[in-house]
Amino acid sequence: MFQNDRRIRMFCGHYGSGKTEFAVNYVTKLKEEVGPDRKVVISDMDIVNPYFRSREKTAELEAKGIVVYGSSYNADADIPAVPAEMMGPFIDKNCDYIVDLGGNDVGTIVLGRYKEHFDPEEIDVFMVINTYRPDTYDADLVIEQMQQLEAGIGLHMTGLVNNTNLVRETTAADLLRGEEIISEVSRRTGVPIRYTTYVKEVVKDMTPEIEAKLSGTVVPLTYYMRASWM
């Protein structure tokens, strides 16, 4: 499933879209697909918000054979620093690279130092969308955010991710609401919906009939970033 995407996958989105949760789930499932002999790297390039950063799960991910790059400073510190090691996977063709960016176009600024090493032909840029967030509540707002993100990254989106949710109160109807809005975005921009996500333990009313109405590959998620009480 995920191994058919381009070698470098960048995840971006509006604050609170759930992009880090999806990125951690994605890299975990990707490693399971490609096996122990293929190097898989995730870089936490979020230098904007100190909460819900993928590097918080370094020990858990490394135990699965995944290489994690993040700030060498305290994981909870709001310090805009990235290690030099993050450059390597852009050049190393023998690894799969997951890049978890900060929220909104502000979070893409960090990519400036790497742009000369980009090969657009080997990069997927996924916009993770929660249509219950205030700045992605309808198609016009999503497209506005998309354009800002593309300008910041310097690349066009290659896929949309429907991650519409109300955290632990999410129902299948919420995913269908997201489907309606994001399908309009896809029609207007030409960017396909590549994935639709939901947390299986939360969305208990999912049925095969509802799943068939959702675009892209439907991916059940596990909560890695959110504690049981949140």
Coordinates of N, CA and C in Angstrom, one line a residue:
M1 N 0.8 -1.2 0.0 CA 0.0 0.0 0.0 C 0.9 1.3 0.0
F2 N 1.5 1.6 1.1 CA 2.3 2.8 1.2 C 3.6 2.7 0.4
Q3 N 4.1 1.5 0.2 CA 5.4 1.4 -0.5 C 5.3 1.8 -2.0
N4 N 4.1 2.0 -2.5 CA 3.9 2.4 -3.8 C 3.9 3.9 -4.0
D5 N 4.0 4.6 -2.9 CA 4.1 6.1 -3.0 C 5.6 6.4 -3.3
R6 N 5.8 7.7 -3.6 CA 7.2 8.1 -4.0 C 8.1 8.0 -2.8
R7 N 9.4 7.9 -3.1 CA 10.4 7.6 -2.0 C 10.3 8.6 -0.9
I8 N 10.2 9.9 -1.2 CA 10.1 10.9 -0.1 C 8.6 11.3 0.0
R9 N 8.1 11.2 1.2 CA 6.8 11.7 1.5 C 6.8 12.8 2.5
M10 N 6.2 13.9 2.1 CA 6.1 15.1 3.0 C 4.6 15.2 3.5
F11 N 4.5 15.4 4.8 CA 3.1 15.6 5.4 C 3.0 17.0 5.9
C12 N 1.9 17.6 5.5 CA 1.7 19.0 5.9 C 0.2 19.2 6.1
G13 N -0.1 20.3 6.7 CA -1.6 20.6 7.0 C -1.8 21.7 8.0
H14 N -3.0 22.1 8.1 CA -3.4 23.1 9.1 C -3.1 22.6 10.5
Y15 N -2.9 23.5 11.5 CA -2.7 23.1 12.9 C -3.9 22.3 13.3
G16 N -3.6 21.1 13.9 CA -4.7 20.3 14.4 C -5.3 19.4 13.4
S17 N -4.6 19.3 12.2 CA -5.2 18.4 11.2 C -5.0 16.9 11.5
G18 N -4.0 16.6 12.4 CA -3.7 15.2 12.7 C -2.6 14.7 11.8
K19 N -1.8 15.6 11.2 CA -0.8 15.1 10.3 C 0.3 14.3 11.0
T20 N 0.7 14.6 12.2 CA 1.7 13.9 12.9 C 1.2 12.5 13.3
E21 N 0.0 12.4 13.7 CA -0.6 11.1 14.0 C -0.6 10.2 12.7
F22 N -1.0 10.8 11.6 CA -1.0 10.1 10.4 C 0.4 9.7 9.9
A23 N 1.4 10.6 10.1 CA 2.8 10.4 9.7 C 3.4 9.2 10.5
V24 N 3.1 9.2 11.8 CA 3.6 8.1 12.6 C 3.0 6.8 12.3
N25 N 1.7 6.8 12.1 CA 1.0 5.6 11.6 C 1.5 5.1 10.2
Y26 N 1.7 6.1 9.4 CA 2.2 5.8 8.0 C 3.6 5.1 8.0
V27 N 4.5 5.7 8.8 CA 5.9 5.2 8.8 C 5.9 3.8 9.4
T28 N 5.1 3.6 10.4 CA 5.0 2.3 11.1 C 4.5 1.2 10.1
K29 N 3.4 1.5 9.4 CA 2.9 0.6 8.5 C 3.8 0.4 7.3
L30 N 4.5 1.5 6.8 CA 5.4 1.3 5.7 C 6.6 0.4 6.1
K31 N 7.1 0.5 7.3 CA 8.2 -0.3 7.7 C 7.7 -1.8 7.8
E32 N 6.5 -2.1 8.2 CA 6.0 -3.4 8.1 C 5.9 -4.0 6.7
E33 N 5.6 -3.1 5.8 CA 5.5 -3.5 4.4 C 6.8 -3.8 3.7
V34 N 7.8 -2.9 4.0 CA 9.1 -3.1 3.3 C 10.1 -4.0 3.9
G35 N 9.8 -4.3 5.2 CA 10.7 -5.3 5.9 C 12.0 -4.7 6.5
P36 N 12.7 -5.6 7.2 CA 13.9 -5.1 7.9 C 15.1 -4.7 7.0
D37 N 15.1 -5.1 5.8 CA 16.3 -4.8 5.0 C 16.2 -3.4 4.3
R38 N 15.1 -2.8 4.3 CA 14.9 -1.5 3.7 C 15.0 -0.4 4.8
K39 N 15.8 0.6 4.6 CA 15.9 1.7 5.6 C 14.7 2.6 5.5
V40 N 14.1 2.9 6.6 CA 13.0 3.8 6.6 C 13.3 4.9 7.7
V41 N 13.2 6.2 7.3 CA 13.5 7.3 8.1 C 12.4 8.2 8.3
I42 N 12.1 8.7 9.5 CA 11.2 9.8 9.7 C 11.9 11.0 10.3
S43 N 11.7 12.2 9.7 CA 12.3 13.4 10.3 C 11.2 14.3 10.9
D44 N 11.3 14.7 12.1 CA 10.4 15.6 12.8 C 10.9 17.0 12.5
M45 N 10.3 17.6 11.5 CA 10.7 19.0 11.1 C 9.8 20.1 11.6
D46 N 9.0 19.7 12.6 CA 8.1 20.7 13.2 C 8.9 21.5 14.3
I47 N 9.2 22.7 13.8 CA 9.9 23.6 14.7 C 8.9 24.8 15.2
V48 N 7.6 24.5 15.0 CA 6.6 25.6 15.3 C 5.9 25.3 16.6
N49 N 5.5 24.1 16.8 CA 4.6 23.8 18.0 C 5.3 22.6 18.8
P50 N 5.5 22.8 20.1 CA 6.1 21.8 20.9 C 5.2 20.6 21.3
Y51 N 4.0 20.6 20.8 CA 3.1 19.5 21.2 C 2.8 18.6 20.0
F52 N 2.6 17.3 20.4 CA 2.3 16.3 19.4 C 3.4 16.2 18.3
R53 N 4.6 16.0 18.7 CA 5.7 15.9 17.7 C 6.1 14.4 17.6
S54 N 6.4 14.1 16.3 CA 6.7 12.6 16.1 C 8.0 12.2 16.8
R55 N 8.9 13.1 17.1 CA 10.1 12.6 17.8 C 9.8 12.2 19.3
E56 N 8.6 12.5 19.8 CA 8.2 12.0 21.1 C 8.2 10.5 21.1
K57 N 8.0 9.9 20.0 CA 7.8 8.5 19.9 C 9.1 7.8 19.4
T58 N 10.3 8.5 19.6 CA 11.5 8.0 19.1 C 11.8 6.5 19.5
A59 N 11.7 6.3 20.8 CA 12.1 4.9 21.4 C 11.1 3.9 20.8
E60 N 9.9 4.2 20.7 CA 8.9 3.2 20.1 C 9.2 2.9 18.7
L61 N 9.5 4.0 17.9 CA 9.7 3.8 16.5 C 11.1 3.1 16.2
E62 N 12.1 3.5 17.0 CA 13.4 2.8 16.8 C 13.3 1.3 17.1
A63 N 12.5 1.0 18.1 CA 12.3 -0.4 18.4 C 11.7 -1.2 17.2
K64 N 11.0 -0.5 16.3 CA 10.5 -1.2 15.1 C 11.4 -1.1 13.9
G65 N 12.6 -0.6 14.2 CA 13.6 -0.5 13.1 C 13.6 0.7 12.3
I66 N 12.9 1.8 12.7 CA 12.7 3.0 12.0 C 13.7 4.0 12.6
V67 N 14.4 4.7 11.7 CA 15.4 5.8 12.1 C 14.6 7.1 12.3
V68 N 14.8 7.7 13.4 CA 14.1 9.0 13.7 C 15.1 10.1 13.9
Y69 N 14.8 11.2 13.1 CA 15.6 12.4 13.3 C 14.8 13.5 13.8
G70 N 15.3 14.2 14.8 CA 14.6 15.3 15.4 C 15.6 16.2 16.1
S71 N 15.1 17.2 16.7 CA 16.0 18.1 17.5 C 16.7 17.3 18.6
S72 N 18.0 17.6 18.7 CA 18.8 17.0 19.8 C 18.5 17.6 21.1
Y73 N 17.7 18.6 21.1 CA 17.3 19.3 22.4 C 16.1 18.5 23.0
N74 N 15.7 18.9 24.2 CA 14.6 18.3 24.8 C 13.4 18.2 23.9
A75 N 12.7 17.1 23.8 CA 11.6 16.9 22.9 C 10.4 17.9 23.1
D76 N 10.3 18.4 24.4 CA 9.2 19.3 24.7 C 9.6 20.8 24.6
A77 N 10.8 21.0 24.3 CA 11.3 22.4 24.2 C 10.9 23.0 22.9
D78 N 10.5 24.3 22.9 CA 10.1 25.0 21.7 C 11.3 25.7 21.1
I79 N 12.2 24.9 20.5 CA 13.5 25.4 20.0 C 13.5 25.2 18.5
P80 N 13.7 26.2 17.7 CA 13.7 26.0 16.2 C 15.0 25.5 15.7
A81 N 15.3 24.2 16.0 CA 16.5 23.6 15.6 C 16.3 22.3 14.9
V82 N 17.1 22.0 13.8 CA 17.0 20.7 13.2 C 18.4 20.2 13.0
P83 N 18.7 18.9 13.2 CA 20.0 18.3 13.0 C 20.4 18.2 11.6
A84 N 21.7 18.2 11.4 CA 22.3 18.1 10.0 C 21.9 16.7 9.4
E85 N 21.7 15.7 10.2 CA 21.4 14.4 9.6 C 20.2 14.4 8.7
M86 N 19.3 15.3 8.9 CA 18.0 15.3 8.1 C 18.3 15.5 6.6
M87 N 19.5 16.0 6.3 CA 19.8 16.2 4.9 C 20.0 14.9 4.1
G88 N 20.7 13.9 4.8 CA 21.1 12.7 4.2 C 20.0 11.9 3.4
P89 N 18.8 11.7 4.0 CA 17.8 10.9 3.3 C 17.3 11.6 2.0
F90 N 17.5 12.9 1.8 CA 17.1 13.5 0.6 C 18.0 13.0 -0.6
I91 N 19.2 12.7 -0.2 CA 20.2 12.3 -1.2 C 20.3 10.7 -1.3
D92 N 20.1 10.0 -0.2 CA 20.3 8.6 -0.2 C 19.1 7.9 -0.9
K93 N 19.3 7.4 -2.0 CA 18.2 6.7 -2.8 C 17.8 5.4 -2.2
N94 N 18.6 4.9 -1.3 CA 18.3 3.6 -0.7 C 17.5 3.6 0.5
C95 N 16.8 4.6 0.7 CA 15.9 4.7 1.9 C 14.6 5.3 1.6
D96 N 13.6 5.0 2.4 CA 12.3 5.7 2.3 C 12.3 6.8 3.4
Y97 N 11.8 8.0 3.0 CA 11.9 9.2 3.8 C 10.6 9.8 4.1
I98 N 10.2 9.9 5.3 CA 9.0 10.5 5.8 C 9.3 11.9 6.4
V99 N 8.7 12.9 6.0 CA 9.0 14.3 6.5 C 7.8 14.8 7.2
D100 N 7.8 15.0 8.5 CA 6.7 15.5 9.2 C 6.9 17.0 9.5
L101 N 6.2 17.9 8.7 CA 6.4 19.3 8.8 C 5.5 20.0 9.8
G102 N 5.8 21.2 10.2 CA 5.0 21.9 11.2 C 3.7 22.4 10.5
G103 N 2.8 22.9 11.3 CA 1.5 23.4 10.9 C 1.6 24.6 10.0
N104 N 0.6 24.7 9.0 CA 0.5 25.8 8.1 C 1.7 26.1 7.3
D105 N 1.7 27.2 6.6 CA 2.8 27.5 5.7 C 4.1 27.9 6.6
V106 N 3.8 28.4 7.8 CA 4.9 28.7 8.7 C 5.8 27.5 8.9
G107 N 5.2 26.4 9.0 CA 5.9 25.1 9.3 C 6.8 24.6 8.1
T108 N 6.6 25.2 7.0 CA 7.3 24.8 5.8 C 8.6 25.5 5.6
I109 N 8.8 26.6 6.4 CA 10.0 27.4 6.2 C 11.3 26.6 6.4
V110 N 11.3 25.6 7.2 CA 12.5 24.8 7.5 C 13.0 24.1 6.3
L111 N 12.1 23.9 5.3 CA 12.5 23.2 4.1 C 13.5 24.0 3.2
G112 N 13.6 25.3 3.5 CA 14.4 26.2 2.6 C 15.8 25.7 2.4
R113 N 16.4 25.2 3.5 CA 17.8 24.8 3.4 C 18.0 23.5 2.6
Y114 N 16.9 22.8 2.3 CA 17.0 21.5 1.6 C 16.6 21.6 0.1
K115 N 16.0 22.7 -0.3 CA 15.3 22.8 -1.6 C 16.2 22.5 -2.8
E116 N 17.5 22.9 -2.7 CA 18.4 22.6 -3.8 C 18.6 21.1 -4.0
H117 N 18.3 20.3 -3.0 CA 18.5 18.9 -3.1 C 17.2 18.1 -3.5
F118 N 16.1 18.9 -3.7 CA 14.8 18.3 -4.0 C 14.8 17.7 -5.5
D119 N 14.3 16.6 -5.6 CA 14.0 16.0 -7.0 C 12.4 15.8 -6.9
P120 N 11.7 16.8 -7.5 CA 10.2 16.7 -7.5 C 9.7 15.3 -7.9
E121 N 10.4 14.7 -8.8 CA 9.9 13.4 -9.3 C 9.9 12.3 -8.3
E122 N 10.6 12.4 -7.2 CA 10.6 11.4 -6.2 C 10.0 11.9 -4.9
I123 N 9.1 12.9 -4.9 CA 8.5 13.5 -3.7 C 7.0 13.5 -3.9
D124 N 6.3 12.9 -2.9 CA 4.9 13.1 -2.7 C 4.7 14.1 -1.6
V125 N 3.8 15.0 -1.8 CA 3.4 16.0 -0.8 C 1.9 15.8 -0.4
F126 N 1.7 15.3 0.8 CA 0.3 15.0 1.2 C -0.2 16.1 2.1
M127 N -1.4 16.6 1.8 CA -2.0 17.6 2.7 C -3.1 16.8 3.6
V128 N -2.8 16.8 4.9 CA -3.7 16.1 5.8 C -4.8 17.2 6.2
I129 N -6.1 16.8 6.1 CA -7.2 17.7 6.3 C -8.2 17.2 7.3
N130 N -8.5 18.0 8.2 CA -9.6 17.8 9.2 C -10.6 18.9 8.9
T131 N -11.7 18.6 8.3 CA -12.7 19.7 8.0 C -13.4 20.2 9.1
Y132 N -13.1 19.8 10.3 CA -13.7 20.5 11.5 C -12.7 21.5 12.1
R133 N -11.6 21.7 11.5 CA -10.7 22.8 11.9 C -11.2 24.1 11.3
P134 N -11.0 25.2 12.0 CA -11.6 26.5 11.6 C -11.1 27.0 10.2
D135 N -9.9 26.7 9.9 CA -9.3 27.2 8.6 C -9.4 26.2 7.5
T136 N -10.0 25.1 7.7 CA -10.2 24.1 6.7 C -11.7 23.6 6.7
Y137 N -12.6 24.4 7.0 CA -14.0 24.0 7.3 C -14.8 23.9 6.1
D138 N -14.4 24.5 4.9 CA -15.1 24.3 3.7 C -14.0 24.2 2.5
A139 N -14.5 24.0 1.3 CA -13.6 23.8 0.2 C -12.8 25.0 -0.1
D140 N -13.4 26.2 0.0 CA -12.6 27.4 -0.3 C -11.5 27.6 0.7
L141 N -11.7 27.3 2.0 CA -10.7 27.5 3.0 C -9.6 26.5 2.8
V142 N -10.0 25.2 2.5 CA -8.9 24.2 2.2 C -8.0 24.6 1.1
I143 N -8.6 25.1 0.0 CA -7.8 25.5 -1.2 C -6.9 26.6 -0.9
E144 N -7.4 27.6 -0.1 CA -6.6 28.7 0.4 C -5.4 28.2 1.1
Q145 N -5.6 27.3 2.1 CA -4.5 26.7 2.9 C -3.6 25.9 1.9
M146 N -4.1 25.2 1.0 CA -3.3 24.4 0.1 C -2.3 25.3 -0.7
Q147 N -2.9 26.4 -1.2 CA -2.0 27.3 -2.0 C -0.9 27.9 -1.1
Q148 N -1.2 28.2 0.1 CA -0.2 28.8 1.0 C 0.9 27.7 1.3
L149 N 0.5 26.5 1.5 CA 1.4 25.4 1.8 C 2.3 25.2 0.6
E150 N 1.7 25.1 -0.6 CA 2.5 24.9 -1.8 C 3.5 26.0 -2.1
A151 N 3.1 27.3 -1.8 CA 4.0 28.4 -1.9 C 5.2 28.2 -1.0
G152 N 4.9 27.8 0.3 CA 6.0 27.6 1.3 C 6.9 26.5 0.9
I153 N 6.3 25.4 0.5 CA 7.2 24.2 0.2 C 7.9 24.3 -1.2
G154 N 7.3 25.0 -2.1 CA 7.8 25.1 -3.4 C 7.5 23.9 -4.3
L155 N 6.5 23.1 -3.9 CA 6.1 22.0 -4.6 C 4.6 21.9 -4.6
H156 N 4.0 21.2 -5.6 CA 2.5 21.1 -5.6 C 2.1 19.8 -4.8
M157 N 0.9 19.9 -4.3 CA 0.4 18.7 -3.6 C 0.2 17.6 -4.6
T158 N 0.5 16.4 -4.2 CA 0.2 15.2 -5.0 C -0.9 14.4 -4.4
G159 N -1.3 14.6 -3.2 CA -2.4 13.9 -2.6 C -3.0 14.6 -1.4
L160 N -4.3 14.3 -1.2 CA -5.1 14.8 -0.1 C -5.4 13.6 0.9
V161 N -5.4 13.9 2.2 CA -5.8 12.9 3.2 C -7.0 13.4 3.9
N162 N -8.1 12.7 3.8 CA -9.2 13.0 4.6 C -9.1 12.4 6.0
N163 N -8.7 13.3 7.0 CA -8.5 12.9 8.4 C -9.6 13.7 9.2
T164 N -10.8 13.9 8.7 CA -11.8 14.6 9.4 C -12.1 13.8 10.7
N165 N -12.1 14.5 11.8 CA -12.4 13.8 13.1 C -12.8 14.8 14.2
L166 N -13.5 14.3 15.2 CA -13.8 15.0 16.4 C -13.1 14.2 17.6
V167 N -11.9 13.8 17.3 CA -11.1 13.0 18.3 C -12.0 11.8 18.7
R168 N -12.3 11.6 19.9 CA -12.9 10.4 20.4 C -14.4 10.4 20.3
E169 N -15.0 11.4 19.7 CA -16.4 11.5 19.4 C -16.7 11.3 17.9
T170 N -15.7 11.0 17.1 CA -15.8 10.8 15.7 C -16.8 9.7 15.3
T171 N -17.6 9.9 14.3 CA -18.5 8.9 13.8 C -18.2 8.8 12.3
A172 N -18.8 7.7 11.7 CA -18.7 7.6 10.2 C -19.3 8.7 9.5
A173 N -20.3 9.3 10.0 CA -20.9 10.5 9.4 C -19.9 11.7 9.3
D174 N -19.0 11.8 10.2 CA -18.0 12.8 10.1 C -17.1 12.6 8.9
L175 N -16.7 11.4 8.7 CA -15.9 11.0 7.6 C -16.6 11.4 6.3
L176 N -17.9 11.1 6.2 CA -18.6 11.4 5.0 C -18.7 12.9 4.8
R177 N -18.9 13.6 5.9 CA -18.8 15.1 5.7 C -17.5 15.6 5.1
G178 N -16.4 15.0 5.7 CA -15.1 15.3 5.1 C -15.0 14.9 3.7
E179 N -15.5 13.8 3.3 CA -15.5 13.3 1.9 C -16.2 14.3 1.0
E180 N -17.3 14.8 1.4 CA -18.0 15.7 0.5 C -17.2 17.0 0.3
I181 N -16.6 17.5 1.3 CA -15.8 18.8 1.2 C -14.5 18.5 0.4
I182 N -13.8 17.5 0.8 CA -12.5 17.3 0.2 C -12.7 16.8 -1.3
S183 N -13.7 16.1 -1.6 CA -14.0 15.7 -3.0 C -14.2 16.9 -3.9
E184 N -14.8 18.0 -3.3 CA -15.0 19.2 -4.0 C -13.6 19.9 -4.3
V185 N -12.8 19.8 -3.2 CA -11.4 20.4 -3.4 C -10.7 19.6 -4.5
S186 N -10.8 18.3 -4.5 CA -10.1 17.5 -5.5 C -10.6 17.8 -6.9
R187 N -11.9 18.0 -7.0 CA -12.5 18.3 -8.4 C -11.9 19.7 -8.9
R188 N -11.8 20.6 -7.9 CA -11.5 22.0 -8.3 C -9.9 22.1 -8.6
T189 N -9.2 21.3 -7.9 CA -7.7 21.4 -8.0 C -7.0 20.3 -8.8
G190 N -7.7 19.2 -9.0 CA -7.1 18.1 -9.7 C -6.2 17.2 -8.8
V191 N -6.2 17.5 -7.5 CA -5.3 16.7 -6.6 C -6.2 15.6 -6.1
P192 N -5.8 14.4 -6.2 CA -6.6 13.2 -5.8 C -6.6 13.1 -4.3
I193 N -7.7 12.5 -3.8 CA -7.8 12.0 -2.4 C -7.1 10.7 -2.3
R194 N -5.9 10.6 -1.7 CA -5.1 9.4 -1.7 C -5.5 8.5 -0.5
Y195 N -5.8 9.1 0.6 CA -6.1 8.3 1.8 C -7.3 8.9 2.6
T196 N -8.1 8.0 3.2 CA -9.1 8.4 4.2 C -8.8 7.7 5.5
T197 N -8.7 8.3 6.6 CA -8.3 7.7 7.8 C -9.4 7.7 8.9
Y198 N -9.3 6.8 9.8 CA -10.2 6.8 11.0 C -9.5 5.9 12.0
V199 N -9.8 6.2 13.3 CA -9.3 5.3 14.4 C -10.4 4.3 14.7
K200 N -10.0 3.0 14.4 CA -11.0 1.9 14.5 C -11.7 1.8 15.8
E201 N -10.9 2.0 16.9 CA -11.5 1.9 18.2 C -12.5 3.0 18.6
V202 N -12.5 4.1 17.8 CA -13.4 5.2 18.0 C -14.6 5.1 17.1
V203 N -14.4 4.9 15.8 CA -15.5 5.0 14.8 C -16.0 3.6 14.8
K204 N -16.9 3.3 15.7 CA -17.5 1.9 15.8 C -18.6 1.7 14.9
D205 N -19.1 2.7 14.2 CA -20.2 2.5 13.3 C -19.8 2.5 11.8
M206 N -18.5 2.2 11.6 CA -18.0 2.1 10.2 C -18.6 0.7 9.7
T207 N -19.0 0.8 8.4 CA -19.6 -0.4 7.8 C -18.9 -0.5 6.4
P208 N -18.9 -1.7 5.8 CA -18.4 -1.8 4.4 C -19.1 -0.9 3.4
E209 N -20.4 -0.6 3.6 CA -21.2 0.2 2.8 C -20.7 1.7 2.9
I210 N -20.4 2.1 4.1 CA -19.9 3.5 4.3 C -18.5 3.6 3.8
E211 N -17.7 2.6 4.0 CA -16.3 2.6 3.6 C -16.2 2.7 2.1
A212 N -17.2 2.1 1.4 CA -17.2 2.1 -0.1 C -17.4 3.5 -0.6
K213 N -18.0 4.4 0.2 CA -18.3 5.8 -0.2 C -17.1 6.7 0.0
L214 N -16.1 6.2 0.6 CA -14.9 7.0 0.9 C -13.8 6.9 -0.1
S215 N -13.2 8.0 -0.5 CA -12.2 8.0 -1.6 C -10.8 7.6 -1.1
G216 N -10.0 7.1 -2.0 CA -8.7 6.7 -1.7 C -8.6 5.4 -1.0
T217 N -7.5 5.1 -0.5 CA -7.3 4.0 0.4 C -7.7 4.3 1.8
V218 N -8.6 3.5 2.4 CA -9.1 3.7 3.7 C -8.1 3.1 4.7
V219 N -7.6 3.9 5.6 CA -6.6 3.4 6.5 C -7.0 3.5 8.0
P220 N -7.2 2.4 8.7 CA -7.5 2.4 10.1 C -6.2 2.8 10.9
L221 N -6.4 3.8 11.8 CA -5.2 4.3 12.5 C -5.2 3.8 14.0
T222 N -4.1 3.9 14.6 CA -3.9 3.6 16.0 C -3.5 4.9 16.6
Y223 N -4.0 5.3 17.8 CA -3.5 6.5 18.5 C -2.1 6.2 19.0
Y224 N -1.1 6.9 18.5 CA 0.2 6.9 19.0 C 0.5 8.2 19.8
M225 N 0.0 9.3 19.3 CA 0.3 10.6 19.8 C -0.6 11.1 20.9
R226 N -1.8 10.5 21.0 CA -2.8 11.0 21.9 C -3.0 10.0 23.1
A227 N -2.8 10.5 24.3 CA -3.0 9.7 25.5 C -4.4 9.3 25.6
S228 N -4.6 8.2 26.4 CA -6.0 7.6 26.5 C -7.0 8.6 27.2
W229 N -6.5 9.6 27.9 CA -7.4 10.5 28.6 C -7.7 11.7 27.8
M230 N -7.1 11.8 26.6 CA -7.2 13.0 25.8 C -8.3 12.8 24.7

